[in-house]
Amino acid sequence: MSDSACRSCGSAPLDSFLSLGETPLADALLREEALSQPEPRFPLEVAFCSRCALVQILEEVPPQKLFVDNYLYFSSFSDELLRHTRENAERLIAERGLDENSLVVEIGSNDGYMLRNFVERKIPVLGIDPAPDQAAAAAEAGVPTLTEFFGADLARRLVAEGRYADVIIANNVMAHTPELNSFVEGISVLLADDGVASIENPSVRDLIDHAEFDTIYHEHFCYFSCTAIDNLVRRHGLSLNAVDHFPLHGGSLRWTVGREVDVQPSATAQLASEREAGLTELGFYAEFGDRVERIRDELLELLRRLRAEGNRIAAYGAAAKGSTLVNYVGIDTDLVEFVVDRNVHKQGLYMPGVHLPIRDPAVLLEEPVDYLLLLAWNFRDEIVAQQEAYRERGGRFIVPVPRPEVIA
Ligand code: JHZ
């Protein structure tokens, strides 16, 4: 039990069901000169609200620390994500009949990877993202971007300037705000009467079913089900009208939300399916902690055995989720020598806590590594396909979740 109040419905107490100990901030990558300095750590404890079914962490690290001071995640480094995003944009353009008189607003627009698709079609856009380097990259790509956090106040300012959105896109960002109600109120304020909000986020059902515990970190304040979203948006005069489920990021949901009530069978079916599966009850989450501990023990045993047999091990993807994984499991440079990542902004830095150095994937052609721990397992197919040369010389991958597994 925790005395904290729910970020969505405000009720207390919440039922805590998992603690990952105290971890450093997942994206707080370090320069070499910072390695000898003490690193702040914050408790990472997850709880369930039995009133509105929202899963959430209890700790509240200020968003400025998470997304502005030291944030090097750029969305454009995955081809799969770019493909998914383009399809999403094309679907919205066709379904909503968007043209040069429309306005598409994206919250968490990062480097402009999504809005570029609308700009190409001459559809007016506005990106909103507080991360300065990403916003600058977006502006360079022709995507006008407000470098701010989104909330009800910003939405009111835009509306006062006469800007209403025909489409609001919020992909992988609604979990990133501790001010969940202000965020959704902002959507409600900014949306044109016949507009839609298209919101995507990894699904908490997939997180639990596939033991994706590493996607829990301080940037993610909330872990959503359709039930929690339905309860949340209703409170702000919006309706959950449609739901799509797809495999991105280990299993994601897209919620189509509008002011007009136009509930499609996809939404009704998902809500019913969550009730049947028990997502609305604490029992669904209760044993998760034991499963996570088993994964930790098995992965450590596997890595230690492979090292004892003389193998060289590196990792692929200095992802935020990778940071949770290596820190919770306790994987340091005795077990894994370095991490490779395509994001040039991360190369040359070190992962927080365990201090694995981050290098260019090209080093895999020079270093005879035997195993790669796949920290970015959500892009497994893309990465495995890319690493043909590594595989041809006998290199293998270790996929950590849902159970540690070696693949060729
Ligand atoms: P990636 C991200 O989390 C960011 P992260 C964010 N926190 C979020 O909410 C979730 O997604 C949903 C690299 N890579 O995106 C790029 C290669 O090197 O899975 C990234 O650094 N080569 C907003 O950070 C990392 O791996 C490749 O071929 O946990 C992947 O990080 C590919 C495909 C990726 O997640």
Short mmCIF file of C-alpha atoms in Angstrom, two decimals, residues 97-319:
data_model
loop_
_atom_site.label_atom_id
_atom_site.label_comp_id
_atom_site.label_asym_id
_atom_site.label_seq_id
_atom_site.Cartn_x
_atom_site.Cartn_y
_atom_site.Cartn_z
CA GLY A 97 -9.46 14.41 -45.29
CA LEU A 98 -6.62 16.69 -44.16
CA ASP A 99 -5.48 19.47 -46.47
CA GLU A 100 -3.82 22.91 -46.45
CA ASN A 101 -6.67 24.29 -44.30
CA SER A 102 -6.19 21.73 -41.51
CA LEU A 103 -3.96 21.87 -38.45
CA VAL A 104 -2.12 18.84 -37.07
CA VAL A 105 -0.57 19.28 -33.63
CA GLU A 106 1.87 16.71 -32.28
CA ILE A 107 2.75 16.56 -28.61
CA GLY A 108 6.20 15.07 -28.03
CA SER A 109 7.17 15.72 -31.65
CA ASN A 110 10.85 14.95 -30.98
CA ASP A 111 12.98 15.51 -34.11
CA GLY A 112 9.99 15.92 -36.42
CA TYR A 113 9.99 12.24 -37.50
CA MET A 114 6.17 12.14 -37.63
CA LEU A 115 5.15 15.66 -38.67
CA ARG A 116 7.56 15.61 -41.64
CA ASN A 117 5.02 13.35 -43.34
CA PHE A 118 2.34 16.06 -43.14
CA VAL A 119 4.71 18.88 -44.11
CA GLU A 120 5.55 16.96 -47.31
CA ARG A 121 1.84 17.06 -48.15
CA LYS A 122 1.60 20.81 -47.37
CA ILE A 123 -0.62 20.22 -44.33
CA PRO A 124 0.01 22.83 -41.60
CA VAL A 125 1.58 21.38 -38.45
CA LEU A 126 2.72 22.43 -35.01
CA GLY A 127 5.17 20.35 -33.00
CA ILE A 128 5.41 20.69 -29.23
CA ASP A 129 8.43 19.26 -27.43
CA PRO A 130 10.51 20.58 -24.53
CA ALA A 131 13.75 18.83 -25.58
CA PRO A 132 15.89 21.59 -27.14
CA ASP A 133 18.17 19.58 -29.44
CA GLN A 134 15.31 17.49 -30.81
CA ALA A 135 13.17 20.60 -31.37
CA ALA A 136 16.08 22.23 -33.21
CA ALA A 137 16.46 19.16 -35.44
CA ALA A 138 12.71 19.29 -36.15
CA ALA A 139 12.83 22.97 -37.07
CA GLU A 140 15.70 22.20 -39.44
CA ALA A 141 13.54 19.51 -41.06
CA GLY A 142 10.83 22.14 -41.69
CA VAL A 143 8.66 21.28 -38.69
CA PRO A 144 7.74 24.39 -36.64
CA THR A 145 8.15 23.42 -33.00
CA LEU A 146 7.30 25.04 -29.67
CA THR A 147 9.99 24.08 -27.17
CA GLU A 148 7.64 23.61 -24.21
CA PHE A 149 5.89 21.02 -22.09
CA PHE A 150 2.27 20.49 -23.09
CA GLY A 151 -0.59 21.05 -20.68
CA ALA A 152 -3.90 22.86 -20.27
CA ASP A 153 -2.28 26.31 -20.04
CA LEU A 154 -0.41 25.98 -23.31
CA ALA A 155 -3.58 24.65 -24.99
CA ARG A 156 -5.52 27.71 -23.79
CA ARG A 157 -2.83 30.02 -25.15
CA LEU A 158 -3.02 28.36 -28.58
CA VAL A 159 -6.79 28.55 -28.61
CA ALA A 160 -6.63 32.23 -27.64
CA GLU A 161 -4.57 32.70 -30.83
CA GLY A 162 -7.36 30.99 -32.76
CA ARG A 163 -5.52 27.71 -33.21
CA TYR A 164 -7.71 24.61 -32.90
CA ALA A 165 -6.38 21.20 -33.93
CA ASP A 166 -8.14 18.94 -36.40
CA VAL A 167 -5.80 16.16 -35.33
CA ILE A 168 -3.72 15.89 -32.18
CA ILE A 169 -1.05 13.20 -32.18
CA ALA A 170 0.47 12.07 -28.89
CA ASN A 171 2.67 9.03 -29.43
CA ASN A 172 4.76 7.64 -26.58
CA VAL A 173 4.34 10.83 -24.60
CA MET A 174 1.24 10.56 -22.41
CA ALA A 175 3.13 8.28 -20.05
CA HIS A 176 5.77 11.01 -19.78
CA THR A 177 3.80 13.53 -17.81
CA PRO A 178 3.17 13.60 -14.06
CA GLU A 179 0.36 16.11 -14.81
CA LEU A 180 -1.88 13.60 -16.55
CA ASN A 181 -5.12 15.52 -16.03
CA SER A 182 -3.66 18.80 -17.28
CA PHE A 183 -2.35 16.93 -20.35
CA VAL A 184 -5.76 15.46 -21.23
CA GLU A 185 -7.56 18.69 -20.39
CA GLY A 186 -5.16 20.39 -22.81
CA ILE A 187 -6.16 17.92 -25.52
CA SER A 188 -9.81 18.60 -24.80
CA VAL A 189 -9.29 22.40 -24.96
CA LEU A 190 -7.24 22.32 -28.18
CA LEU A 191 -9.30 19.83 -30.18
CA ALA A 192 -11.70 21.21 -32.81
CA ASP A 193 -15.28 20.06 -32.21
CA ASP A 194 -15.04 17.40 -34.91
CA GLY A 195 -11.30 16.73 -34.36
CA VAL A 196 -9.61 13.52 -33.18
CA ALA A 197 -6.72 12.80 -30.88
CA SER A 198 -4.60 9.79 -31.86
CA ILE A 199 -2.70 8.58 -28.82
CA GLU A 200 -0.22 5.70 -28.80
CA ASN A 201 1.60 4.10 -25.93
CA PRO A 202 2.99 0.67 -24.99
CA SER A 203 0.19 -1.38 -23.44
CA VAL A 204 0.34 -2.46 -19.81
CA ARG A 205 -1.22 -5.79 -20.74
CA ASP A 206 1.72 -6.58 -23.03
CA LEU A 207 4.11 -5.33 -20.37
CA ILE A 208 2.74 -7.85 -17.88
CA ASP A 209 2.06 -10.72 -20.32
CA HIS A 210 5.55 -10.54 -21.87
CA ALA A 211 7.43 -9.53 -18.72
CA GLU A 212 8.66 -6.27 -20.25
CA PHE A 213 9.68 -4.96 -16.83
CA ASP A 214 12.59 -3.00 -18.30
CA THR A 215 10.13 -0.54 -19.93
CA ILE A 216 9.53 0.71 -16.39
CA TYR A 217 11.69 3.77 -15.70
CA HIS A 218 11.22 7.25 -14.25
CA GLU A 219 10.30 8.84 -17.59
CA HIS A 220 7.24 6.59 -17.68
CA PHE A 221 4.98 7.80 -14.91
CA CYS A 222 2.04 5.68 -16.17
CA TYR A 223 1.42 2.28 -17.88
CA PHE A 224 -1.93 2.36 -19.66
CA SER A 225 -4.77 -0.02 -20.33
CA CYS A 226 -7.85 0.90 -22.38
CA THR A 227 -9.83 0.87 -19.14
CA ALA A 228 -7.58 3.48 -17.54
CA ILE A 229 -7.69 5.63 -20.69
CA ASP A 230 -11.48 5.38 -20.90
CA ASN A 231 -11.85 6.54 -17.30
CA LEU A 232 -9.35 9.35 -17.83
CA VAL A 233 -10.70 10.85 -21.05
CA ARG A 234 -14.34 10.72 -19.91
CA ARG A 235 -13.43 12.97 -17.01
CA HIS A 236 -12.39 15.60 -19.59
CA GLY A 237 -15.46 15.40 -21.79
CA LEU A 238 -13.87 13.12 -24.37
CA SER A 239 -14.86 9.71 -25.69
CA LEU A 240 -12.63 6.70 -26.38
CA ASN A 241 -13.96 5.84 -29.82
CA ALA A 242 -11.56 3.27 -31.31
CA VAL A 243 -8.60 1.12 -30.32
CA ASP A 244 -5.87 -0.52 -32.41
CA HIS A 245 -3.27 -2.92 -31.10
CA PHE A 246 0.07 -3.47 -32.87
CA PRO A 247 3.47 -4.98 -32.06
CA LEU A 248 5.63 -1.79 -31.86
CA HIS A 249 7.68 -1.40 -28.63
CA GLY A 250 6.68 -4.86 -27.40
CA GLY A 251 2.96 -4.26 -27.93
CA SER A 252 1.31 -0.86 -28.19
CA LEU A 253 -2.20 0.52 -28.28
CA ARG A 254 -3.53 3.43 -30.31
CA TRP A 255 -6.52 5.17 -28.79
CA THR A 256 -8.65 7.36 -31.04
CA VAL A 257 -10.37 9.91 -28.89
CA GLY A 258 -12.86 12.65 -29.82
CA ARG A 259 -15.35 15.06 -28.38
CA GLU A 260 -18.05 13.37 -30.45
CA VAL A 261 -19.20 10.03 -29.04
CA ASP A 262 -18.69 7.54 -31.86
CA VAL A 263 -17.69 4.35 -30.05
CA GLN A 264 -16.57 1.65 -32.47
CA PRO A 265 -16.67 -2.11 -31.80
CA SER A 266 -12.84 -2.09 -31.47
CA ALA A 267 -13.12 0.02 -28.31
CA THR A 268 -16.00 -1.94 -26.78
CA ALA A 269 -14.24 -5.25 -27.48
CA GLN A 270 -10.93 -4.15 -25.92
CA LEU A 271 -12.63 -2.90 -22.78
CA ALA A 272 -14.57 -6.16 -22.43
CA SER A 273 -11.45 -8.21 -23.05
CA GLU A 274 -9.53 -6.31 -20.33
CA ARG A 275 -12.33 -6.94 -17.84
CA GLU A 276 -12.34 -10.66 -18.69
CA ALA A 277 -8.56 -10.91 -18.42
CA GLY A 278 -8.71 -9.23 -14.99
CA LEU A 279 -6.72 -6.06 -15.77
CA THR A 280 -9.15 -4.13 -13.61
CA GLU A 281 -8.13 -6.11 -10.50
CA LEU A 282 -4.90 -6.12 -8.51
CA GLY A 283 -4.62 -9.91 -8.91
CA PHE A 284 -3.53 -9.48 -12.55
CA TYR A 285 -0.37 -7.69 -11.41
CA ALA A 286 0.28 -9.36 -8.07
CA GLU A 287 2.75 -12.07 -9.16
CA PHE A 288 4.69 -9.91 -11.57
CA GLY A 289 7.46 -9.20 -9.06
CA ASP A 290 8.27 -12.93 -8.71
CA ARG A 291 8.49 -13.33 -12.49
CA VAL A 292 10.82 -10.36 -12.77
CA GLU A 293 13.11 -11.79 -10.09
CA ARG A 294 13.26 -15.10 -11.96
CA ILE A 295 14.30 -13.31 -15.17
CA ARG A 296 17.01 -11.43 -13.26
CA ASP A 297 18.40 -14.66 -11.76
CA GLU A 298 18.30 -16.59 -15.04
CA LEU A 299 19.92 -13.79 -17.03
CA LEU A 300 22.72 -13.35 -14.52
CA GLU A 301 23.36 -17.08 -14.47
CA LEU A 302 23.45 -17.23 -18.27
CA LEU A 303 25.84 -14.29 -18.62
CA ARG A 304 28.15 -15.61 -15.88
CA ARG A 305 28.25 -19.06 -17.44
CA LEU A 306 29.01 -17.68 -20.91
CA ARG A 307 31.77 -15.49 -19.49
CA ALA A 308 33.20 -18.42 -17.50
CA GLU A 309 33.36 -20.39 -20.76
CA GLY A 310 35.55 -17.63 -22.21
CA ASN A 311 33.01 -15.84 -24.39
CA ARG A 312 33.11 -12.12 -25.09
CA ILE A 313 29.77 -10.36 -24.56
CA ALA A 314 28.62 -6.89 -25.65
CA ALA A 315 25.13 -5.38 -25.81
CA TYR A 316 23.04 -3.76 -28.54
CA GLY A 317 21.02 -0.57 -27.95
CA ALA A 318 21.71 2.02 -25.25
CA ALA A 319 17.94 2.30 -24.85
#
